């Protein structure tokens, strides 16, 4: 069964450093998402991406964040200057239809645990 | 701004019994609801959904009930199995206009004892 994959599984970084989290969405999916979950809290939407541009973003997704689809398979989330409060589990997701499909379902990757020291 | 609330952080059930996980929402624009299951070290996995035009949707051992007037939904698992032990997230979104991005609750950790 096709699945979303994410690398690395765990990333430890120093405050102020840049990190890039990588995702490979399901191959025939057109819509890509990043979510995060701070320990003990709810899963929070960060950004959605379609047709090589951001289609929606939350207030969390400020100028420190950026997303890119550098090739036909990878989808990346970059945090330019990490802060302690960026420590969280980051989930990538993909879906086939996005906003065009009423019953469209997002499929999540296993997550990258980011620890900022 | 908890638009989707799962007020029980945990639930413990005996194998073979019914598990009932509850979820409340406040946004009247929400008309499509989903349940996700999450095991440790894995991402959330879609389990079952329901549209606001229905009040019940069943898939095997899993049934979701929707009470629109109360803005409440519940997930029933019958019979519960030890492999059902996981965190269950309720999510809700709109389907016409506005954002289609689901809003998640904080999750309920279900433990099914053998």
Coordinates of C-alpha atoms in Angstrom, one line a residue:
Chain A
X1 CA 0.0 0.0 0.0
X2 CA 1.4 3.4 -0.9
X3 CA 2.5 5.5 2.1
X4 CA 3.9 8.9 2.9
X5 CA 7.5 8.7 4.1
X6 CA 9.5 11.3 6.2
X7 CA 13.1 11.7 7.0
X8 CA 14.8 12.0 9.4
X9 CA 12.7 10.3 12.1
X10 CA 14.4 12.5 14.7
X11 CA 16.3 15.7 14.3
X12 CA 18.2 17.5 17.1
X13 CA 19.4 21.0 16.5
X14 CA 20.7 24.0 18.3
X15 CA 18.5 27.1 18.7
X16 CA 19.1 29.5 15.7
X17 CA 20.1 26.8 13.3
X18 CA 18.2 26.0 10.1
X19 CA 16.6 22.6 9.6
X20 CA 15.0 20.9 6.6
X21 CA 12.4 18.2 7.1
X22 CA 11.8 16.0 4.2
X23 CA 8.7 14.1 2.9
X24 CA 7.9 11.9 0.0
X25 CA 4.1 12.1 -0.6
X26 CA 2.1 9.3 -2.2
X27 CA 3.0 9.4 -5.9
X28 CA -0.4 10.2 -7.4
X29 CA -1.4 12.8 -4.8
X30 CA -1.5 16.4 -5.8
X31 CA -2.0 18.2 -2.4
X32 CA 0.6 18.3 0.3
X33 CA 0.5 19.4 3.9
X34 CA 2.6 20.0 6.9
X35 CA 1.2 19.7 10.5
X36 CA 2.9 19.8 13.8
X37 CA 2.1 18.4 17.2
X38 CA 3.7 19.8 20.3
X39 CA 3.9 17.2 23.0
X40 CA 0.6 16.7 24.7
X41 CA -1.2 19.1 22.4
X42 CA -3.4 18.8 19.4
X43 CA -2.3 18.3 15.8
X44 CA -2.0 21.8 14.2
X45 CA -2.1 22.7 10.6
X46 CA 0.8 24.6 9.2
X47 CA 0.6 24.8 5.4
X48 CA -0.9 23.2 2.3
X49 CA 0.7 23.2 -1.1
X50 CA -0.7 22.6 -4.5
X51 CA 0.6 23.1 -8.0
X52 CA 4.0 24.4 -6.7
X53 CA 2.5 27.1 -4.5
X54 CA 1.1 27.5 -1.0
X55 CA -2.6 27.3 -1.1
X56 CA -3.3 27.9 2.5
X57 CA -1.3 28.6 5.7
X58 CA -2.0 29.1 9.3
X59 CA -0.8 31.9 11.6
X60 CA 1.9 29.5 12.9
X61 CA 3.5 29.5 9.5
X62 CA 5.4 32.7 9.7
X63 CA 8.4 34.0 7.8
X64 CA 10.7 31.5 9.5
X65 CA 9.0 28.7 7.7
X66 CA 9.1 27.8 4.0
X67 CA 8.1 24.8 1.9
X68 CA 9.4 23.6 -1.4
X69 CA 8.9 20.8 -3.9
X70 CA 12.4 20.6 -5.3
X71 CA 11.7 17.7 -7.6
X72 CA 8.9 15.4 -8.6
X73 CA 8.9 13.4 -5.4
X74 CA 10.1 15.4 -2.4
X75 CA 8.3 18.0 -0.3
X76 CA 10.3 19.9 2.2
X77 CA 9.7 22.1 5.2
X78 CA 12.5 24.5 6.1
X79 CA 12.7 26.4 9.4
X80 CA 15.3 29.1 9.0
X81 CA 16.2 29.9 12.6
X82 CA 14.8 27.4 15.0
X83 CA 13.4 28.4 18.4
X84 CA 12.9 26.3 21.5
X85 CA 9.2 26.4 20.9
X86 CA 9.6 24.8 17.5
X87 CA 10.3 21.5 19.2
X88 CA 7.5 19.2 18.1
X89 CA 6.5 16.3 16.0
X90 CA 6.1 17.4 12.4
X91 CA 3.8 15.4 10.1
X92 CA 3.7 15.6 6.4
X93 CA 0.4 14.5 4.7
X94 CA -0.8 14.2 1.2
X95 CA -4.2 13.9 -0.5
X96 CA -5.5 13.1 -3.9
X97 CA -8.0 15.9 -4.4
X98 CA -7.5 18.5 -1.8
X99 CA -10.2 21.2 -1.6
X100 CA -11.8 19.9 -4.7
X101 CA -12.9 16.6 -3.1
X102 CA -15.6 16.7 -0.4
X103 CA -14.6 13.4 1.0
X104 CA -10.9 13.7 0.3
X105 CA -8.7 12.1 2.9
X106 CA -5.3 13.1 4.0
X107 CA -2.7 10.4 4.5
X108 CA 0.0 11.1 7.1
X109 CA 3.6 10.2 7.3
X110 CA 5.2 8.8 10.5
X111 CA 6.5 12.2 11.5
X112 CA 9.8 13.8 12.3
X113 CA 10.5 14.6 15.9
X114 CA 12.3 17.9 16.1
X115 CA 14.2 18.8 19.2
X116 CA 15.6 22.3 19.6
X117 CA 18.2 22.7 22.3
Chain B
X1 CA -9.7 28.4 20.4
X2 CA -10.6 24.8 20.8
X3 CA -13.1 24.4 18.0
X4 CA -12.9 20.6 18.3
X5 CA -12.8 19.3 21.8
X6 CA -12.1 15.8 23.1
X7 CA -12.6 16.2 26.8
X8 CA -11.4 12.8 27.8
X9 CA -7.6 12.5 27.5
X10 CA -7.7 8.8 28.2
X11 CA -10.1 5.9 28.3
X12 CA -9.5 2.4 29.6
X13 CA -11.7 -0.5 28.4
X14 CA -11.8 -4.3 28.8
X15 CA -11.3 -6.4 25.7
X16 CA -14.6 -7.4 24.2
X17 CA -16.5 -4.4 25.6
X18 CA -17.6 -1.2 23.9
X19 CA -15.3 1.8 23.6
X20 CA -17.0 5.2 23.2
X21 CA -14.9 8.1 22.3
X22 CA -16.5 11.5 22.4
X23 CA -15.9 14.8 20.5
X24 CA -17.6 18.2 20.6
X25 CA -17.3 21.0 18.1
X26 CA -18.2 24.6 18.2
X27 CA -17.9 25.8 14.6
X28 CA -21.3 25.5 12.8
X29 CA -19.5 25.6 9.4
X30 CA -18.1 22.2 10.0
X31 CA -20.0 19.6 8.1
X32 CA -17.6 16.8 7.6
X33 CA -16.0 14.8 10.4
X34 CA -13.2 12.4 10.6
X35 CA -11.6 10.1 13.1
X36 CA -7.9 9.2 13.0
X37 CA -6.1 6.6 14.9
X38 CA -2.4 7.1 15.9
X39 CA 0.0 4.5 17.2
X40 CA 3.3 5.6 18.8
X41 CA 6.0 6.5 16.3
X42 CA 3.5 6.6 13.5
X43 CA 1.4 9.3 11.8
X44 CA -2.3 9.5 12.2
X45 CA -4.2 7.0 10.1
X46 CA -7.7 7.7 8.7
X47 CA -10.3 5.5 10.3
X48 CA -13.8 6.6 9.5
X49 CA -15.7 9.7 8.5
X50 CA -19.2 11.1 8.4
X51 CA -20.9 13.9 6.5
X52 CA -23.5 16.1 8.2
X53 CA -26.2 14.7 6.0
X54 CA -26.0 11.5 8.0
X55 CA -26.3 10.7 11.6
X56 CA -24.5 7.4 11.6
X57 CA -21.8 5.7 9.6
X58 CA -20.6 2.2 10.2
X59 CA -17.5 0.3 9.1
X60 CA -17.0 -3.1 10.6
X61 CA -16.4 -2.7 14.4
X62 CA -16.3 1.1 14.1
X63 CA -19.4 3.3 14.1
X64 CA -19.5 7.1 14.2
X65 CA -22.6 8.9 15.4
X66 CA -23.3 12.5 14.7
X67 CA -25.7 14.7 16.7
X68 CA -25.7 18.0 14.8
X69 CA -28.0 19.8 17.1
X70 CA -25.7 19.1 20.0
X71 CA -22.6 19.6 17.9
X72 CA -21.4 16.2 19.2
X73 CA -20.0 13.1 17.6
X74 CA -18.9 9.8 19.0
X75 CA -16.9 6.8 17.9
X76 CA -18.0 3.4 19.0
X77 CA -15.7 0.4 18.8
X78 CA -17.4 -2.9 19.4
X79 CA -16.0 -5.3 20.4
X80 CA -12.8 -3.6 21.6
X81 CA -9.5 -5.4 20.9
X82 CA -6.1 -4.8 22.5
X83 CA -4.8 -3.8 19.0
X84 CA -7.2 -0.8 19.2
X85 CA -5.1 0.7 21.9
X86 CA -4.0 4.0 20.3
X87 CA -4.6 7.7 20.4
X88 CA -7.8 8.7 18.6
X89 CA -8.2 12.1 17.0
X90 CA -11.4 13.7 16.1
X91 CA -11.2 16.2 13.2
X92 CA -13.7 18.4 11.5
X93 CA -13.9 20.6 8.5
X94 CA -16.2 22.4 6.1
X95 CA -17.0 21.3 2.6
X96 CA -18.3 24.4 0.9
X97 CA -16.4 27.7 0.9
X98 CA -13.7 28.7 3.2
X99 CA -11.0 26.3 4.4
X100 CA -11.1 22.6 3.8
X101 CA -8.3 22.0 6.2
X102 CA -9.5 19.8 9.1
X103 CA -9.2 21.1 12.7
X104 CA -8.1 18.4 15.1
X105 CA -8.9 17.7 18.7
X106 CA -6.3 16.9 21.3
X107 CA -6.9 13.2 21.1
X108 CA -8.1 10.5 23.5
X109 CA -5.7 7.7 24.4
X110 CA -7.6 4.4 24.4
X111 CA -6.2 1.4 26.3
X112 CA -7.9 -1.9 25.8
X113 CA -6.9 -4.4 28.4
X114 CA -6.8 -8.1 27.6

